[in-house]
Amino acid sequence: MSYPGVDLTEETIFTWGAPPLKFGAGAADEVGFEMSGYGVRRVLIVTDSGVNSLGAPQRIADNLRRYKIESEIFDGVHVEPTDDSMNKAVEYARAQGDWDGFVAIGGGSAIDTAKAINLLTSNPGELMDYINKPIGNARVPEGQLKPLIAIPTTAGTGSESTAMCVLDILSMKVKTGISHWRLRPTLAVIDPLLTMSLPAEVTAASGMDIVCHAVESYTARYYTSFDRKQPEERVTYCGSNPVSDLWCERAMELLARSFRTAVHQGADHLEARSNMMMAATFAGMGFGNSGVHIPHANAYPIAGMVKDYIPAGYPPDEPMVPHGQSVSLTAPEAFRFSFASAPERHLRAAALMDPDAEKHNDPSEQLPSVLIRLMRDIDIPNGIGGVGYSESDVPDLVPGTMKQQRLLATCPKTPTEDDIANILTNSITNW
């Protein structure tokens, strides 16, 4: 069928989805009531040992019991999950019998691990069957998953509202993920009180993840610029679109108002913590549908090939580059690269992130300068050199970025290997 004035060889459709949301101080104490609405009787609570030691998972278990829901706590989540840690979590869940539902409480690592457990206890196959191509087989889940309530304890990943989970593939030294709309949590419960004691370093790193989610999503390739897809070809990331744009703009406004305060005075500012949680969720509602691009694609090998960097505020037992740091380290240079493809978007993002920033003579420097000023204020490492890389490492990092075609496809200006090498090289230091 044809329609006057409509070219149906070009994309005319975008998709957008997000879970129901319960937000506010004390919201985590209503999880039992919410879960009881799904008719469940046995629930696995997924968390990490650090969060478990603070007592919140046990409070969740006690709250579930009030509604005659049995639960067990699994606290074996690995901060920055790997294929090994996720497989062990899945094996535990399978060995303990059938579960009617799941509660994830923690950072993105706990929520993403719970998504993988839910997927692989509800569907046949193994982890690599579902990992995105070209690393895995990108198998599609066969049916609905069990109810999953996600309760974030950091303001960053937005995983409570997205349809993907991220992990390191140890054998390849690369980060990748699983992406399908069925992974999206059934309900997001956002309780700012759970973030009040976050260390400044964790607040800063996870907050930079929000920044990059919002800005990458806002500057992503517009959905109408893609070739038209058949229904079965539609992917979670469809490009920037009018609905995602609204959430990203609001997230950037909240970041401008509260990020620095949350880092430097977070223990005393419920409003700043609330705004950061809201920004994380709103940015998740944006990028979880439109997509991210170069900074996130670069982040995967930066995190996956870490040498001996031990970040302050995180578990000291093994080297790691926190996800929020890894996405931010090449962001200024990445946005210099993409500026020409959508100047007005980059300038609008800069204005939202820092309304009082001085105007640069070179407009392509406006957004990078805003980001660098923020990163310096909150003590983010100075480029990839700040986490242990040198120019000699760039040739080894580039292939890991180029494997992230799911992300690079939404970049408004398609990068070559040489482009990525230049971005990484120019990001050895950012100031």
Short mmCIF file of C-alpha atoms in Angstrom, two decimals:
data_model
loop_
_atom_site.label_atom_id
_atom_site.label_comp_id
_atom_site.label_asym_id
_atom_site.label_seq_id
_atom_site.Cartn_x
_atom_site.Cartn_y
_atom_site.Cartn_z
CA MET A 1 0.00 0.00 0.00
CA SER A 2 1.25 3.49 -0.80
CA TYR A 3 0.48 6.78 0.92
CA PRO A 4 0.76 10.21 -0.74
CA GLY A 5 3.88 12.03 0.37
CA VAL A 6 5.26 9.12 2.44
CA ASP A 7 8.43 7.29 1.41
CA LEU A 8 8.09 3.84 2.98
CA THR A 9 11.65 2.88 2.07
CA GLU A 10 12.75 5.19 4.93
CA GLU A 11 11.98 4.59 8.57
CA THR A 12 8.79 6.21 9.85
CA ILE A 13 8.37 4.21 13.08
CA PHE A 14 10.06 4.44 16.46
CA THR A 15 9.45 2.34 19.54
CA TRP A 16 9.54 3.37 23.19
CA GLY A 17 9.02 1.41 26.37
CA ALA A 18 9.62 1.69 30.11
CA PRO A 19 8.47 -0.16 33.22
CA PRO A 20 5.97 1.16 35.73
CA LEU A 21 7.70 3.27 38.37
CA LYS A 22 7.35 3.80 42.12
CA PHE A 23 9.55 6.65 43.30
CA GLY A 24 10.22 8.30 46.65
CA ALA A 25 11.81 8.08 50.09
CA GLY A 26 10.69 4.81 51.68
CA ALA A 27 9.48 3.24 48.43
CA ALA A 28 11.64 0.14 48.99
CA ASP A 29 9.50 -0.73 52.02
CA GLU A 30 6.51 -1.34 49.73
CA VAL A 31 8.06 -4.10 47.63
CA GLY A 32 6.12 -6.87 49.38
CA PHE A 33 2.82 -5.26 48.50
CA GLU A 34 3.91 -4.75 44.89
CA MET A 35 5.21 -8.29 44.45
CA SER A 36 2.05 -9.79 45.97
CA GLY A 37 0.10 -8.38 43.05
CA TYR A 38 1.80 -10.85 40.72
CA GLY A 39 0.60 -13.90 42.64
CA VAL A 40 4.12 -15.09 43.47
CA ARG A 41 5.06 -17.29 46.41
CA ARG A 42 8.84 -17.76 46.09
CA VAL A 43 11.24 -14.97 45.18
CA LEU A 44 15.02 -14.74 44.74
CA ILE A 45 16.57 -11.50 45.98
CA VAL A 46 19.67 -10.70 43.89
CA THR A 47 22.34 -8.40 45.35
CA ASP A 48 26.05 -8.10 46.09
CA SER A 49 27.86 -8.66 49.37
CA GLY A 50 28.46 -4.96 50.00
CA VAL A 51 24.79 -4.02 49.68
CA ASN A 52 23.79 -7.13 51.64
CA SER A 53 26.04 -6.12 54.53
CA LEU A 54 24.11 -2.84 54.84
CA GLY A 55 20.90 -4.74 55.57
CA ALA A 56 18.55 -3.56 52.82
CA PRO A 57 18.10 -7.01 51.19
CA GLN A 58 17.07 -8.51 54.55
CA ARG A 59 14.57 -5.68 54.99
CA ILE A 60 13.16 -6.61 51.58
CA ALA A 61 12.94 -10.27 52.63
CA ASP A 62 11.13 -9.30 55.84
CA ASN A 63 8.73 -7.12 53.87
CA LEU A 64 7.99 -9.94 51.43
CA ARG A 65 7.27 -12.28 54.35
CA ARG A 66 4.52 -9.96 55.53
CA TYR A 67 2.72 -10.83 52.30
CA LYS A 68 3.35 -14.58 52.68
CA ILE A 69 6.10 -14.58 50.04
CA GLU A 70 9.13 -16.77 50.74
CA SER A 71 12.49 -15.47 49.62
CA GLU A 72 16.19 -16.23 49.58
CA ILE A 73 19.04 -13.76 49.27
CA PHE A 74 21.75 -14.39 46.69
CA ASP A 75 24.59 -11.94 47.36
CA GLY A 76 27.14 -13.36 44.90
CA VAL A 77 26.80 -10.58 42.32
CA HIS A 78 30.17 -9.43 41.00
CA VAL A 79 30.60 -5.66 40.76
CA GLU A 80 31.01 -5.14 36.99
CA PRO A 81 29.62 -8.61 36.10
CA THR A 82 31.48 -11.12 33.96
CA ASP A 83 30.27 -14.10 31.98
CA ASP A 84 31.75 -16.25 34.75
CA SER A 85 29.93 -14.40 37.55
CA MET A 86 26.64 -14.39 35.68
CA ASN A 87 26.92 -18.09 34.87
CA LYS A 88 27.55 -18.85 38.54
CA ALA A 89 24.51 -16.78 39.51
CA VAL A 90 22.36 -18.60 36.97
CA GLU A 91 23.66 -21.98 38.16
CA TYR A 92 22.76 -21.06 41.75
CA ALA A 93 19.25 -19.99 40.76
CA ARG A 94 18.68 -23.14 38.71
CA ALA A 95 19.98 -25.38 41.48
CA GLN A 96 17.64 -23.87 44.06
CA GLY A 97 14.54 -24.84 42.12
CA ASP A 98 11.72 -22.85 40.57
CA TRP A 99 11.30 -19.15 41.29
CA ASP A 100 8.08 -17.22 40.78
CA GLY A 101 9.81 -13.86 40.63
CA PHE A 102 12.94 -11.84 41.36
CA VAL A 103 13.93 -8.70 43.25
CA ALA A 104 17.21 -7.01 42.31
CA ILE A 105 18.64 -4.57 44.82
CA GLY A 106 21.96 -2.88 44.16
CA GLY A 107 23.73 -1.05 41.37
CA GLY A 108 23.48 -1.92 37.70
CA SER A 109 25.58 -5.02 38.37
CA ALA A 110 22.87 -6.56 40.57
CA ILE A 111 20.02 -5.54 38.30
CA ASP A 112 21.79 -6.80 35.17
CA THR A 113 22.65 -10.10 36.88
CA ALA A 114 19.01 -10.51 37.89
CA LYS A 115 17.97 -9.92 34.28
CA ALA A 116 20.32 -12.71 33.15
CA ILE A 117 19.01 -15.05 35.86
CA ASN A 118 15.44 -14.30 34.88
CA LEU A 119 16.21 -14.90 31.21
CA LEU A 120 18.06 -18.17 31.67
CA THR A 121 15.70 -19.68 34.23
CA SER A 122 12.71 -18.85 32.01
CA ASN A 123 14.19 -19.88 28.64
CA PRO A 124 16.37 -22.71 27.31
CA GLY A 125 20.00 -22.21 26.35
CA GLU A 126 23.08 -20.63 27.88
CA LEU A 127 24.43 -17.12 28.29
CA MET A 128 26.39 -16.92 25.03
CA ASP A 129 23.29 -17.92 23.08
CA TYR A 130 21.71 -14.58 23.98
CA ILE A 131 24.77 -12.27 23.90
CA ASN A 132 24.62 -9.64 21.17
CA LYS A 133 26.26 -10.40 17.82
CA PRO A 134 29.02 -10.66 16.70
CA ILE A 135 30.24 -11.96 20.07
CA GLY A 136 27.21 -14.16 20.78
CA ASN A 137 24.25 -15.53 18.86
CA ALA A 138 21.65 -12.88 19.81
CA ARG A 139 19.02 -15.54 20.41
CA VAL A 140 15.54 -14.15 21.04
CA PRO A 141 13.76 -15.16 24.27
CA GLU A 142 10.92 -17.55 23.49
CA GLY A 143 8.39 -16.20 25.95
CA GLN A 144 7.62 -13.89 28.82
CA LEU A 145 9.99 -13.74 31.78
CA LYS A 146 9.04 -13.86 35.46
CA PRO A 147 8.20 -10.68 37.39
CA LEU A 148 11.35 -8.69 38.24
CA ILE A 149 11.30 -5.70 40.56
CA ALA A 150 14.46 -3.59 40.29
CA ILE A 151 15.58 -1.43 43.23
CA PRO A 152 18.69 0.62 42.40
CA THR A 153 21.06 1.66 45.19
CA THR A 154 23.21 3.87 42.95
CA ALA A 155 22.21 6.75 40.70
CA GLY A 156 23.77 5.83 37.41
CA THR A 157 23.04 2.87 35.19
CA GLY A 158 19.31 3.35 34.71
CA SER A 159 19.21 -0.45 34.43
CA GLU A 160 15.94 -0.43 36.35
CA SER A 161 14.24 1.00 33.25
CA THR A 162 16.20 -0.56 30.38
CA ALA A 163 15.93 -3.73 28.36
CA MET A 164 19.58 -4.75 28.37
CA CYS A 165 22.24 -6.17 30.64
CA VAL A 166 25.98 -5.65 30.36
CA LEU A 167 28.89 -7.95 31.23
CA ASP A 168 32.58 -8.66 30.62
CA ILE A 169 33.51 -11.65 28.47
CA LEU A 170 36.69 -12.65 30.28
CA SER A 171 38.23 -14.76 27.52
CA MET A 172 37.92 -11.89 25.02
CA LYS A 173 38.70 -9.06 27.46
CA VAL A 174 35.70 -7.15 26.15
CA LYS A 175 32.40 -5.91 27.51
CA THR A 176 29.17 -6.67 25.70
CA GLY A 177 25.57 -7.34 26.56
CA ILE A 178 22.17 -8.86 25.97
CA SER A 179 19.45 -6.65 24.56
CA HIS A 180 15.77 -7.53 24.24
CA TRP A 181 12.62 -5.80 25.42
CA ARG A 182 11.62 -8.83 27.50
CA LEU A 183 14.56 -8.11 29.84
CA ARG A 184 13.02 -4.85 31.02
CA PRO A 185 12.04 -5.06 34.72
CA THR A 186 8.37 -5.42 35.55
CA LEU A 187 8.55 -2.57 38.04
CA ALA A 188 11.22 -0.04 39.03
CA VAL A 189 11.20 0.96 42.70
CA ILE A 190 13.36 4.04 43.26
CA ASP A 191 14.15 4.94 46.87
CA PRO A 192 16.66 7.81 47.24
CA LEU A 193 17.27 6.87 50.88
CA LEU A 194 19.25 3.86 49.65
CA THR A 195 21.87 6.18 48.11
CA MET A 196 22.49 8.58 51.00
CA SER A 197 25.67 6.83 52.18
CA LEU A 198 27.26 6.31 48.76
CA PRO A 199 30.93 7.37 48.73
CA ALA A 200 31.73 10.49 46.74
CA GLU A 201 33.83 8.49 44.26
CA VAL A 202 30.97 6.10 43.51
CA THR A 203 28.50 8.97 43.25
CA ALA A 204 30.79 10.69 40.76
CA ALA A 205 31.45 7.63 38.62
CA SER A 206 27.86 6.43 38.49
CA GLY A 207 26.67 9.97 37.84
CA MET A 208 28.91 10.23 34.79
CA ASP A 209 27.09 7.20 33.45
CA ILE A 210 23.87 9.24 33.65
CA VAL A 211 25.57 12.11 31.84
CA CYS A 212 26.75 9.91 29.01
CA HIS A 213 23.42 8.07 28.76
CA ALA A 214 21.54 11.34 28.40
CA VAL A 215 23.97 13.11 26.07
CA GLU A 216 24.71 10.10 23.84
CA SER A 217 21.01 9.32 23.54
CA TYR A 218 20.19 12.95 22.75
CA THR A 219 22.89 13.13 20.06
CA ALA A 220 22.21 9.67 18.63
CA ARG A 221 21.24 9.20 15.03
CA TYR A 222 17.62 10.25 14.50
CA TYR A 223 15.22 7.38 13.98
CA THR A 224 14.00 8.57 10.53
CA SER A 225 17.53 8.38 9.12
CA PHE A 226 17.61 4.58 9.27
CA ASP A 227 16.48 2.27 6.47
CA ARG A 228 13.00 0.94 7.07
CA LYS A 229 12.84 -2.26 9.12
CA GLN A 230 10.42 -5.12 8.99
CA PRO A 231 8.59 -5.79 12.27
CA GLU A 232 10.82 -8.74 13.18
CA GLU A 233 13.94 -6.65 12.55
CA ARG A 234 13.16 -3.93 15.08
CA VAL A 235 15.82 -3.60 17.77
CA THR A 236 15.76 -2.07 21.23
CA TYR A 237 17.85 0.92 20.13
CA CYS A 238 15.86 2.71 17.43
CA GLY A 239 17.66 6.08 17.41
CA SER A 240 16.82 9.40 19.01
CA ASN A 241 13.13 10.19 18.87
CA PRO A 242 10.64 12.70 20.29
CA VAL A 243 9.81 10.67 23.42
CA SER A 244 13.38 9.73 24.39
CA ASP A 245 14.45 13.33 23.80
CA LEU A 246 12.06 14.56 26.49
CA TRP A 247 13.48 12.23 29.13
CA CYS A 248 17.08 13.03 28.20
CA GLU A 249 16.51 16.78 28.35
CA ARG A 250 14.93 16.48 31.78
CA ALA A 251 17.79 14.24 32.98
CA MET A 252 20.36 16.82 31.88
CA GLU A 253 18.48 19.61 33.69
CA LEU A 254 18.46 17.57 36.91
CA LEU A 255 22.17 16.79 36.55
CA ALA A 256 23.00 20.47 36.13
CA ARG A 257 21.10 21.24 39.33
CA SER A 258 22.28 18.43 41.61
CA PHE A 259 25.29 16.41 40.43
CA ARG A 260 28.05 18.42 42.09
CA THR A 261 26.05 18.72 45.31
CA ALA A 262 25.42 14.96 45.41
CA VAL A 263 29.15 14.27 45.07
CA HIS A 264 30.42 16.82 47.58
CA GLN A 265 27.55 17.00 50.11
CA GLY A 266 25.46 13.95 49.30
CA ALA A 267 25.12 12.62 52.84
CA ASP A 268 23.18 15.77 53.81
CA HIS A 269 21.10 16.41 50.70
CA LEU A 270 18.08 14.20 50.11
CA GLU A 271 16.91 16.55 47.36
CA ALA A 272 20.17 16.21 45.43
CA ARG A 273 20.14 12.43 45.89
CA SER A 274 16.50 12.32 44.75
CA ASN A 275 17.27 14.39 41.68
CA MET A 276 20.17 12.12 40.77
CA MET A 277 17.98 9.01 41.10
CA MET A 278 15.35 10.68 38.96
CA ALA A 279 17.97 11.69 36.40
CA ALA A 280 19.30 8.12 36.23
CA THR A 281 15.84 6.70 35.64
CA PHE A 282 14.86 9.38 33.13
CA ALA A 283 18.11 8.91 31.20
CA GLY A 284 17.41 5.17 31.21
CA MET A 285 14.02 5.89 29.68
CA GLY A 286 15.85 7.85 27.01
CA PHE A 287 18.88 5.79 26.06
CA GLY A 288 17.10 2.50 26.74
CA ASN A 289 15.08 3.19 23.63
CA SER A 290 17.13 5.54 21.46
CA GLY A 291 20.59 4.12 22.16
CA VAL A 292 24.08 5.24 23.11
CA HIS A 293 27.11 5.41 20.84
CA ILE A 294 30.88 6.07 20.83
CA PRO A 295 31.63 6.76 24.52
CA HIS A 296 29.86 3.57 25.56
CA ALA A 297 31.42 1.55 22.73
CA ASN A 298 34.87 2.74 23.83
CA ALA A 299 34.06 2.01 27.46
CA TYR A 300 33.73 -1.72 26.88
CA PRO A 301 37.38 -2.41 25.96
CA ILE A 302 38.59 0.24 28.44
CA ALA A 303 36.89 -1.71 31.24
CA GLY A 304 37.53 -5.15 29.77
CA MET A 305 41.30 -4.71 29.31
CA VAL A 306 42.02 -3.04 32.65
CA LYS A 307 45.56 -3.57 33.95
CA ASP A 308 46.15 -2.59 37.57
CA TYR A 309 43.85 0.38 38.20
CA ILE A 310 42.10 0.23 41.59
CA PRO A 311 39.43 2.98 41.87
CA ALA A 312 38.81 4.72 45.17
CA GLY A 313 35.48 3.90 46.81
CA TYR A 314 35.16 0.47 45.19
CA PRO A 315 36.12 -3.05 46.35
CA PRO A 316 39.94 -3.11 46.46
CA ASP A 317 40.38 -6.82 45.75
CA GLU A 318 40.84 -6.62 41.97
CA PRO A 319 41.57 -4.05 39.25
CA MET A 320 38.57 -2.47 37.56
CA VAL A 321 37.47 0.65 35.74
CA PRO A 322 33.97 1.47 36.99
CA HIS A 323 31.51 1.67 34.13
CA GLY A 324 30.67 5.31 34.79
CA GLN A 325 34.34 6.26 34.61
CA SER A 326 35.00 4.20 31.50
CA VAL A 327 32.17 5.80 29.52
CA SER A 328 33.22 9.31 30.46
CA LEU A 329 36.94 9.14 29.67
CA THR A 330 36.56 9.47 25.89
CA ALA A 331 33.29 11.42 25.89
CA PRO A 332 34.76 14.92 25.30
CA GLU A 333 36.71 13.77 22.24
CA ALA A 334 33.83 11.60 20.99
CA PHE A 335 31.50 14.59 20.99
CA ARG A 336 34.08 16.67 19.14
CA PHE A 337 33.99 13.94 16.50
CA SER A 338 30.18 13.77 16.27
CA PHE A 339 29.51 17.51 16.53
CA ALA A 340 29.25 18.21 12.79
CA SER A 341 26.51 15.61 12.38
CA ALA A 342 24.10 17.41 14.72
CA PRO A 343 25.47 20.77 15.91
CA GLU A 344 22.21 22.00 17.40
CA ARG A 345 21.85 18.84 19.50
CA HIS A 346 25.37 19.11 20.91
CA LEU A 347 24.92 22.80 21.73
CA ARG A 348 21.53 22.17 23.35
CA ALA A 349 23.02 19.39 25.49
CA ALA A 350 25.83 21.73 26.60
CA ALA A 351 23.33 24.43 27.53
CA LEU A 352 21.21 22.01 29.53
CA MET A 353 24.20 20.54 31.36
CA ASP A 354 25.71 23.92 32.24
CA PRO A 355 23.45 26.91 31.52
CA ASP A 356 26.08 29.36 32.79
CA ALA A 357 29.01 28.06 30.75
CA GLU A 358 30.99 30.59 28.77
CA LYS A 359 30.39 30.45 25.03
CA HIS A 360 33.33 29.19 22.98
CA ASN A 361 34.35 30.76 19.70
CA ASP A 362 34.57 27.23 18.33
CA PRO A 363 31.08 25.75 18.89
CA SER A 364 32.41 22.19 18.62
CA GLU A 365 34.26 22.83 21.90
CA GLN A 366 31.15 23.85 23.85
CA LEU A 367 29.97 20.40 24.94
CA PRO A 368 33.48 18.95 25.52
CA SER A 369 34.39 21.95 27.69
CA VAL A 370 31.21 21.56 29.77
CA LEU A 371 31.96 17.88 30.34
CA ILE A 372 35.63 18.50 31.19
CA ARG A 373 34.73 21.20 33.69
CA LEU A 374 32.28 18.82 35.38
CA MET A 375 34.72 15.90 35.38
CA ARG A 376 37.43 18.04 36.97
CA ASP A 377 35.02 19.32 39.62
CA ILE A 378 34.05 15.79 40.72
CA ASP A 379 37.55 14.25 40.39
CA ILE A 380 37.05 11.87 37.45
CA PRO A 381 40.41 10.49 36.17
CA ASN A 382 42.08 12.59 33.51
CA GLY A 383 41.47 10.53 30.38
CA ILE A 384 42.31 6.90 29.73
CA GLY A 385 45.86 7.65 30.89
CA GLY A 386 44.38 8.21 34.34
CA VAL A 387 43.29 4.56 34.50
CA GLY A 388 46.54 3.09 33.23
CA TYR A 389 46.51 3.24 29.43
CA SER A 390 49.06 4.83 27.13
CA GLU A 391 49.19 5.55 23.42
CA SER A 392 50.80 2.14 22.85
CA ASP A 393 47.58 0.48 24.08
CA VAL A 394 45.35 2.16 21.51
CA PRO A 395 45.78 -0.51 18.77
CA ASP A 396 44.64 -3.14 21.27
CA LEU A 397 41.61 -1.12 22.39
CA VAL A 398 40.24 -0.31 18.92
CA PRO A 399 39.03 -3.85 18.02
CA GLY A 400 37.01 -4.02 21.24
CA THR A 401 35.23 -0.81 20.30
CA MET A 402 34.56 -1.95 16.74
CA LYS A 403 32.88 -5.10 18.06
CA GLN A 404 30.15 -2.90 19.55
CA GLN A 405 28.29 -2.42 16.28
CA ARG A 406 24.94 -2.41 18.10
CA LEU A 407 26.11 0.85 19.71
CA LEU A 408 28.07 2.35 16.85
CA ALA A 409 25.04 1.92 14.57
CA THR A 410 23.30 4.72 16.47
CA CYS A 411 26.20 7.17 16.19
CA PRO A 412 25.12 10.09 13.98
CA LYS A 413 28.52 9.97 12.25
CA THR A 414 29.74 6.44 11.57
CA PRO A 415 33.33 6.05 12.85
CA THR A 416 36.07 4.06 11.14
CA GLU A 417 38.83 2.21 12.98
CA ASP A 418 41.09 5.20 12.37
CA ASP A 419 38.47 7.53 13.83
CA ILE A 420 38.23 5.42 16.98
CA ALA A 421 42.02 5.26 17.24
CA ASN A 422 42.19 9.07 17.02
CA ILE A 423 39.47 9.50 19.66
CA LEU A 424 41.29 7.14 22.03
CA THR A 425 44.67 8.75 21.37
CA ASN A 426 43.30 12.23 21.97
CA SER A 427 41.70 10.98 25.19
CA ILE A 428 44.96 9.87 26.86
CA THR A 429 44.50 13.14 28.75
CA ASN A 430 41.45 15.41 28.62
CA TRP A 431 42.97 18.49 30.25
#
